[in-house]
Amino acid sequence: MMHGNLSVLLFVPGALLACAGDGGGAPTGVGGAAVSSGGAAASSAGSSVSGRAAVAGGAGNANGSGGNAAGASSAPSGAGGLAGAGSSGAGAGGLTAAGRGGSSSGSGGIGGASGFSGGAGRGSSGDGGLGSSGAVNGGIGGGPSGGAGSGGAGAGGVAGSTIDTTLAGDWDGALLEFPCGNTHDAYNCANTNCTNNQTTKTEEWTIGGTAGAIYEVTFNVRGIVETTYYPNATRDGGSIKDNPDLFARGGNVQDSSGPSYDYNTYRLVVTPAVDGEPNTYFLNSVTMAENPKAASSPTTHVTFPINYTKTIKVTGGGKVTFSTFDSNCTFLQNCGPTQGSTCANPRTVALDGVSPAPPMSFAQPFEQPTGAFGQWVFFDVTKIVAAE
């Protein structure tokens, strides 16, 4: 039972068109001028085009209209001129090589940003461009703008494309602490903020992105929790003796007649509901046979460390709500793997590598007040993709 105060690129080396001409002949003919179809990239006489035609979505130009591909900076001996100093935006320049015996790629000449448009599929160029896919067909030219439109790689994202985890808002890095109240014994402690000897604590997070779009969110959960049984839920793990995975999908909390109703719940609810998904998830589930009130149960009066990673679907503009319910204003202390007459062996869970990191003020084992070891949960959102 528990509860407590709840704290809260793509350099696409585009099919390089480099020529060792007979004294500076232009590879595309008249006057040596070569123009990529997406962004006007015209070189001076004797220089070459910047890759194969860049892609310009819709009516937008290619982030580099008017930029020189190589211009006068191209090296006559094929040394591999960099994109001309005047090349504009992303990818206006390209690799050049001119003159007899010139290198086909020079010494690593670099053309622009290879049509890099927007971070991780968000499409910063146009109304939701092609994301990080850059120019197609090896084109080095300007970055694609426009293109897929607002339904493409904009905030909604192309199906399967990775999206910045900031979409999860404050859910990412949320630390929920449940300290003990003023009294405690060998393994129990009083909860806080109880009314009529019960308390429910909640935390709600809003999901960003395109309203109504469906996203797959992968998150890691760590903490110290007591366990309980959830009727009709589908557990990801088997026996807690073999698998400490306490995550369950769907199902319900027990009513007051349930066998372990007096043990605290840990629940996530997704709203609005995603079609075909459970939309209700539990973080501290065990089987009926191992519920804390079952005979010879390994979970009676014992808390458990959790550390598992799960993926669920959420709705852009919707919410994920965490809640914990305590039916008797009493929950278990973090006293270690076995029962005892004193709470002598509180456990810790490593938080190395989580991002964002928990507050510097959070110390383990979590102890508040002195001599009483409460429960806690930490969320680390690690990946978000547009659902297929």
Coordinates of C-alpha atoms in Angstrom, one line a residue:
M1 CA 0.0 0.0 0.0
M2 CA 1.4 3.3 -0.7
H3 CA 1.2 6.8 -1.4
G4 CA 2.9 10.0 -0.5
N5 CA 3.4 13.4 -1.8
L6 CA 3.9 13.3 -5.4
S7 CA 6.8 15.5 -6.7
V8 CA 6.9 16.3 -9.1
L9 CA 23.2 14.9 -42.5
L10 CA 22.7 13.8 -44.1
F11 CA 25.4 14.5 -46.3
V12 CA 24.1 12.7 -49.3
P13 CA 27.2 12.5 -51.4
G14 CA 25.0 12.9 -54.4
A15 CA 25.9 11.1 -57.6
L16 CA 28.8 13.3 -58.1
L17 CA 29.1 14.7 -61.6
A18 CA 32.8 15.4 -61.9
C19 CA 34.8 15.6 -65.1
A20 CA 38.4 15.8 -66.1
G21 CA 37.7 18.1 -69.0
D22 CA 40.0 19.1 -71.8
G23 CA 41.1 22.4 -70.3
G24 CA 38.0 23.3 -68.3
G25 CA 35.2 22.2 -70.6
A26 CA 31.8 22.4 -68.8
P27 CA 30.1 19.0 -68.2
T28 CA 26.8 20.3 -69.3
G29 CA 27.6 22.2 -72.4
V30 CA 26.9 25.8 -73.3
G31 CA 29.1 28.2 -71.3
G32 CA 29.8 25.5 -68.8
A33 CA 26.6 26.4 -66.9
A34 CA 24.9 23.6 -65.1
V35 CA 21.6 24.0 -63.2
S36 CA 20.1 21.6 -60.7
S37 CA 16.4 21.4 -61.1
G38 CA 15.5 22.1 -57.4
G39 CA 17.7 25.0 -56.5
A40 CA 19.4 27.3 -59.0
A41 CA 23.0 26.1 -58.7
A42 CA 24.9 27.5 -61.7
S43 CA 28.6 27.3 -61.9
S44 CA 31.0 29.5 -63.8
A45 CA 32.7 28.3 -67.0
G46 CA 34.8 25.2 -66.2
S47 CA 33.0 24.1 -63.0
S48 CA 30.6 21.3 -62.6
V49 CA 27.1 20.8 -61.2
S50 CA 26.4 20.2 -57.6
G51 CA 25.1 16.7 -57.7
R52 CA 22.0 15.5 -59.4
A53 CA 18.9 17.6 -59.3
A54 CA 17.8 18.5 -55.8
V55 CA 14.3 18.0 -54.8
A56 CA 12.1 21.0 -54.2
G57 CA 8.7 20.0 -52.8
G58 CA 5.7 21.8 -54.2
A59 CA 6.4 25.3 -55.2
G60 CA 9.2 26.0 -52.7
N61 CA 12.7 26.5 -54.0
A62 CA 15.5 24.4 -52.7
N63 CA 17.0 26.4 -49.8
G64 CA 19.7 27.8 -52.0
S65 CA 18.2 29.5 -54.9
G66 CA 20.8 31.6 -56.6
G67 CA 23.8 30.0 -54.8
N68 CA 26.9 29.2 -56.8
A69 CA 27.6 25.5 -57.0
A70 CA 31.3 26.0 -57.1
G71 CA 31.9 29.2 -59.0
A72 CA 35.3 30.7 -59.3
S73 CA 36.4 28.7 -56.3
S74 CA 36.5 25.4 -58.1
A75 CA 40.1 24.2 -58.4
P76 CA 41.4 24.0 -62.1
S77 CA 43.6 21.0 -61.2
G78 CA 40.8 18.9 -59.8
A79 CA 41.8 19.5 -56.2
G80 CA 38.2 19.2 -55.2
G81 CA 36.9 22.7 -54.6
L82 CA 34.6 23.2 -51.7
A83 CA 31.2 24.7 -52.3
G84 CA 31.8 28.3 -53.4
A85 CA 32.0 30.7 -50.5
G86 CA 28.9 32.3 -51.8
S87 CA 26.8 29.2 -51.9
S88 CA 23.6 29.8 -50.0
G89 CA 21.6 27.8 -47.5
A90 CA 21.7 24.1 -47.3
G91 CA 23.4 22.3 -50.1
A92 CA 23.7 24.9 -52.8
G93 CA 27.3 23.9 -53.5
G94 CA 28.7 20.6 -54.7
L95 CA 31.9 18.8 -55.3
T96 CA 33.7 20.0 -58.4
A97 CA 36.7 18.9 -60.4
A98 CA 37.8 20.6 -63.6
G99 CA 40.9 20.5 -65.8
R100 CA 43.0 17.8 -67.3
G101 CA 43.6 14.9 -64.9
G102 CA 41.4 16.4 -62.2
S103 CA 40.3 14.2 -59.3
S104 CA 36.7 12.9 -59.7
S105 CA 36.0 13.8 -56.1
G106 CA 38.8 16.1 -55.2
S107 CA 40.1 16.1 -51.7
G108 CA 36.8 15.7 -50.1
G109 CA 35.0 18.8 -51.3
I110 CA 31.8 19.3 -49.3
G111 CA 28.6 20.6 -50.7
G112 CA 26.2 22.3 -48.4
A113 CA 24.0 20.4 -45.9
S114 CA 22.7 17.9 -48.3
G115 CA 19.1 19.0 -48.2
F116 CA 18.8 18.5 -44.5
S117 CA 15.3 19.7 -43.7
G118 CA 14.1 19.8 -40.2
G119 CA 15.1 17.6 -37.3
A120 CA 14.1 14.0 -37.1
G121 CA 11.2 14.2 -39.5
R122 CA 9.6 17.3 -38.2
G123 CA 10.1 19.2 -41.5
S124 CA 11.5 22.6 -40.6
S125 CA 11.3 23.6 -44.2
G126 CA 8.0 24.3 -45.8
D127 CA 4.8 23.1 -44.3
G128 CA 6.1 19.9 -43.1
G129 CA 8.9 18.9 -45.5
L130 CA 10.5 15.5 -46.1
G131 CA 12.2 15.5 -42.7
S132 CA 15.7 14.3 -42.6
S133 CA 15.5 12.3 -45.8
G134 CA 17.4 15.1 -47.7
A135 CA 17.6 15.3 -51.4
V136 CA 16.7 12.1 -53.3
N137 CA 18.7 10.5 -56.2
G138 CA 21.9 11.6 -54.6
G139 CA 21.3 15.3 -55.3
I140 CA 23.4 17.6 -53.3
G141 CA 21.4 20.7 -54.1
G142 CA 19.2 22.7 -51.8
G143 CA 17.2 21.1 -49.1
P144 CA 13.6 20.1 -49.9
S145 CA 11.0 22.6 -49.0
G146 CA 7.3 22.0 -48.9
G147 CA 6.9 18.6 -50.3
A148 CA 4.7 16.3 -48.2
G149 CA 2.6 19.2 -46.8
S150 CA 1.3 19.4 -43.3
G151 CA 0.3 15.7 -43.3
G152 CA 3.7 14.6 -44.3
A153 CA 6.7 14.9 -42.1
G154 CA 5.5 17.9 -40.2
A155 CA 4.5 17.6 -36.6
G156 CA 2.5 14.5 -37.4
G157 CA 5.5 12.7 -38.9
V158 CA 5.8 10.1 -41.5
A159 CA 4.8 6.6 -40.2
G160 CA 7.7 5.1 -38.4
S161 CA 9.8 8.2 -38.4
T162 CA 11.5 9.1 -35.2
I163 CA 10.3 12.3 -33.5
D164 CA 11.9 14.4 -30.8
T165 CA 11.0 13.1 -27.3
T166 CA 10.1 16.6 -26.2
L167 CA 6.7 15.6 -27.6
A168 CA 6.1 13.9 -24.3
G169 CA 6.5 17.1 -22.4
D170 CA 7.0 16.8 -18.6
W171 CA 6.3 13.1 -18.7
D172 CA 9.9 12.6 -19.8
G173 CA 11.9 12.8 -16.6
A174 CA 9.0 12.9 -14.2
L175 CA 10.0 11.7 -10.7
L176 CA 7.0 10.8 -8.5
E177 CA 7.9 10.5 -4.8
F178 CA 5.7 9.0 -2.2
P179 CA 7.1 9.7 1.3
C180 CA 5.8 8.3 4.5
G181 CA 3.7 10.2 6.9
N182 CA 4.5 10.8 10.5
T183 CA 4.2 7.1 11.7
H184 CA 5.8 3.9 10.6
D185 CA 6.5 0.4 11.9
A186 CA 8.6 -2.6 10.8
Y187 CA 7.3 -2.5 7.2
N188 CA 4.3 -0.1 7.0
C189 CA 4.0 3.6 7.1
A190 CA 1.2 6.1 7.1
N191 CA 0.3 7.8 3.8
T192 CA -0.2 11.5 3.5
N193 CA -3.1 13.8 2.4
C194 CA -5.7 11.2 3.3
T195 CA -9.5 11.9 3.4
N196 CA -11.8 9.4 5.0
N197 CA -8.7 7.2 5.4
Q198 CA -8.1 7.1 1.6
T199 CA -6.1 9.0 -0.9
T200 CA -5.6 9.2 -4.6
K201 CA -2.7 11.0 -6.1
T202 CA -2.5 11.9 -9.8
E203 CA -0.1 13.5 -12.3
E204 CA -1.2 14.4 -15.8
W205 CA 0.9 15.1 -18.9
T206 CA -0.1 16.5 -22.2
I207 CA 1.2 15.0 -25.4
G208 CA 2.4 17.4 -28.1
G209 CA 2.4 16.9 -31.9
T210 CA -0.4 17.0 -34.4
A211 CA -3.9 16.8 -32.7
G212 CA -5.4 13.4 -33.3
A213 CA -2.2 11.9 -34.7
I214 CA -1.2 8.5 -33.2
Y215 CA 2.3 8.1 -31.8
E216 CA 4.2 5.1 -30.3
V217 CA 5.9 6.2 -27.2
T218 CA 8.7 4.0 -25.7
F219 CA 9.5 4.8 -22.1
N220 CA 11.5 3.3 -19.2
V221 CA 10.1 3.0 -15.7
R222 CA 12.2 2.7 -12.6
G223 CA 11.4 2.8 -9.0
I224 CA 10.4 1.0 -5.8
V225 CA 6.8 -0.1 -5.5
E226 CA 4.5 -2.5 -3.7
T227 CA 2.5 -4.9 -5.8
T228 CA -1.2 -5.9 -6.2
Y229 CA -3.4 -7.9 -8.5
Y230 CA -5.5 -6.4 -11.4
P231 CA -8.4 -8.4 -12.6
N232 CA -8.5 -9.0 -16.4
A233 CA -5.2 -7.4 -17.0
T234 CA -2.6 -9.0 -19.2
R235 CA 0.8 -9.1 -17.6
D236 CA 4.0 -8.8 -19.7
G237 CA 5.9 -11.0 -17.3
G238 CA 5.2 -14.3 -15.7
S239 CA 5.9 -15.2 -12.1
I240 CA 7.6 -12.4 -10.1
K241 CA 10.0 -15.0 -8.8
D242 CA 11.4 -15.4 -12.4
N243 CA 10.7 -12.0 -13.9
P244 CA 10.5 -8.6 -12.1
D245 CA 8.6 -7.1 -15.0
L246 CA 5.4 -5.8 -13.2
F247 CA 3.8 -4.1 -16.3
A248 CA 0.3 -5.1 -17.3
R249 CA -2.1 -4.0 -20.1
G250 CA -5.8 -3.5 -19.8
G251 CA -7.9 -4.8 -16.9
N252 CA -9.3 -3.1 -13.8
V253 CA -8.5 -2.2 -10.3
Q254 CA -10.0 -4.4 -7.6
D255 CA -13.2 -3.4 -5.9
S256 CA -13.4 -3.3 -2.1
S257 CA -14.0 -7.0 -2.0
G258 CA -10.8 -7.8 -3.9
P259 CA -8.2 -10.0 -2.2
S260 CA -5.5 -7.2 -2.1
Y261 CA -7.7 -4.1 -2.3
D262 CA -5.7 -2.6 0.5
Y263 CA -2.5 -2.6 -1.5
N264 CA -1.8 0.5 -3.6
T265 CA -2.4 0.8 -7.3
Y266 CA -0.1 2.3 -9.9
R267 CA -2.0 3.1 -13.1
L268 CA -1.5 5.0 -16.4
V269 CA -4.5 6.0 -18.6
V270 CA -4.3 7.3 -22.1
T271 CA -7.0 9.8 -23.3
P272 CA -8.6 10.0 -25.7
A273 CA -8.5 6.3 -26.1
V274 CA -6.5 4.9 -29.1
D275 CA -8.6 2.4 -31.2
G276 CA -7.6 -1.2 -30.6
E277 CA -5.3 -0.4 -27.7
P278 CA -5.8 -1.2 -23.9
N279 CA -5.4 2.5 -23.0
T280 CA -5.1 1.5 -19.3
Y281 CA -1.8 0.2 -18.0
F282 CA -0.5 -0.9 -14.6
L283 CA 3.0 -0.6 -13.3
N284 CA 3.0 -2.9 -10.3
S285 CA 1.0 -6.0 -11.2
V286 CA 1.3 -9.6 -10.1
T287 CA -0.7 -12.7 -10.8
M288 CA -3.7 -13.6 -8.6
A289 CA -1.7 -16.5 -7.2
E290 CA 1.1 -14.1 -6.1
N291 CA -1.1 -11.2 -4.9
P292 CA 0.0 -10.0 -1.4
K293 CA -2.8 -11.7 0.3
A294 CA -2.4 -15.1 -1.3
A295 CA -1.1 -18.0 0.8
S296 CA 2.7 -18.2 0.8
S297 CA 2.9 -15.2 -1.5
P298 CA 6.4 -13.8 -2.3
T299 CA 4.9 -10.3 -2.3
T300 CA 3.3 -10.0 1.2
H301 CA 4.7 -6.9 3.0
V302 CA 7.5 -6.5 0.4
T303 CA 8.3 -3.8 -2.1
F304 CA 10.1 -4.4 -5.3
P305 CA 12.6 -2.5 -7.5
I306 CA 11.3 -2.0 -11.1
N307 CA 13.3 -1.2 -14.2
Y308 CA 11.6 -2.0 -17.5
T309 CA 11.0 -0.4 -20.9
K310 CA 7.6 -0.4 -22.7
T311 CA 5.9 1.0 -25.8
I312 CA 2.3 2.3 -25.8
K313 CA 0.3 4.3 -28.2
V314 CA -0.9 7.8 -27.4
T315 CA -2.8 10.6 -29.2
G316 CA -1.3 13.9 -30.2
G317 CA -2.9 16.7 -28.1
G318 CA -4.2 14.0 -25.7
K319 CA -3.1 13.1 -22.2
V320 CA -1.3 10.4 -20.2
T321 CA -2.5 10.3 -16.6
F322 CA -0.8 8.6 -13.7
S323 CA -2.7 7.7 -10.6
T324 CA -2.1 5.8 -7.4
F325 CA -4.9 4.9 -5.0
D326 CA -4.5 3.9 -1.3
S327 CA -7.7 2.5 0.2
N328 CA -6.5 2.6 3.9
C329 CA -4.0 5.4 4.1
T330 CA -1.2 2.9 4.7
F331 CA 1.5 1.6 2.4
L332 CA 4.7 -0.5 2.5
Q333 CA 8.1 0.9 3.2
N334 CA 11.1 0.0 1.1
C335 CA 12.6 -2.4 3.6
G336 CA 14.4 -4.8 1.3
P337 CA 13.7 -8.2 -0.2
T338 CA 12.3 -9.9 2.9
Q339 CA 10.0 -9.1 5.8
G340 CA 11.6 -8.3 9.1
S341 CA 11.0 -6.7 12.5
T342 CA 12.9 -3.6 11.4
C343 CA 13.2 -1.8 8.0
A344 CA 16.9 -2.4 7.7
N345 CA 17.7 -3.1 4.0
P346 CA 16.1 -0.5 1.8
R347 CA 16.9 -1.0 -1.9
T348 CA 18.1 1.4 -4.6
V349 CA 17.6 1.4 -8.4
A350 CA 20.4 2.8 -10.6
L351 CA 19.4 5.9 -12.6
D352 CA 22.6 6.0 -14.7
G353 CA 22.1 7.2 -18.2
V354 CA 18.5 8.5 -17.9
S355 CA 17.8 11.7 -19.7
P356 CA 16.8 14.1 -18.3
A357 CA 18.4 13.1 -15.0
P358 CA 16.4 13.2 -11.8
P359 CA 16.8 16.3 -9.6
M360 CA 20.1 16.5 -7.7
S361 CA 18.1 16.6 -4.5
F362 CA 16.9 13.1 -5.0
A363 CA 18.9 10.7 -3.0
Q364 CA 18.6 6.9 -2.6
P365 CA 17.4 5.1 -0.7
F366 CA 14.5 7.6 -0.7
E367 CA 14.0 8.4 3.0
Q368 CA 11.4 10.9 4.2
P369 CA 11.0 11.5 7.1
T370 CA 14.2 10.2 8.7
G371 CA 14.0 6.5 9.3
A372 CA 11.0 5.9 6.9
F373 CA 11.6 4.7 3.4
G374 CA 8.8 5.5 0.9
Q375 CA 8.2 4.5 -2.7
W376 CA 8.9 6.3 -5.9
V377 CA 8.7 6.1 -9.7
F378 CA 10.8 7.7 -12.4
F379 CA 9.8 7.9 -16.2
D380 CA 12.4 8.3 -19.0
V381 CA 10.8 8.6 -22.4
T382 CA 13.4 7.3 -24.9
K383 CA 11.7 7.2 -28.3
I384 CA 8.6 8.5 -30.1
V385 CA 7.6 7.5 -33.6
A386 CA 4.6 8.2 -35.7
A387 CA 2.4 5.1 -35.6
E388 CA 2.0 3.1 -38.8

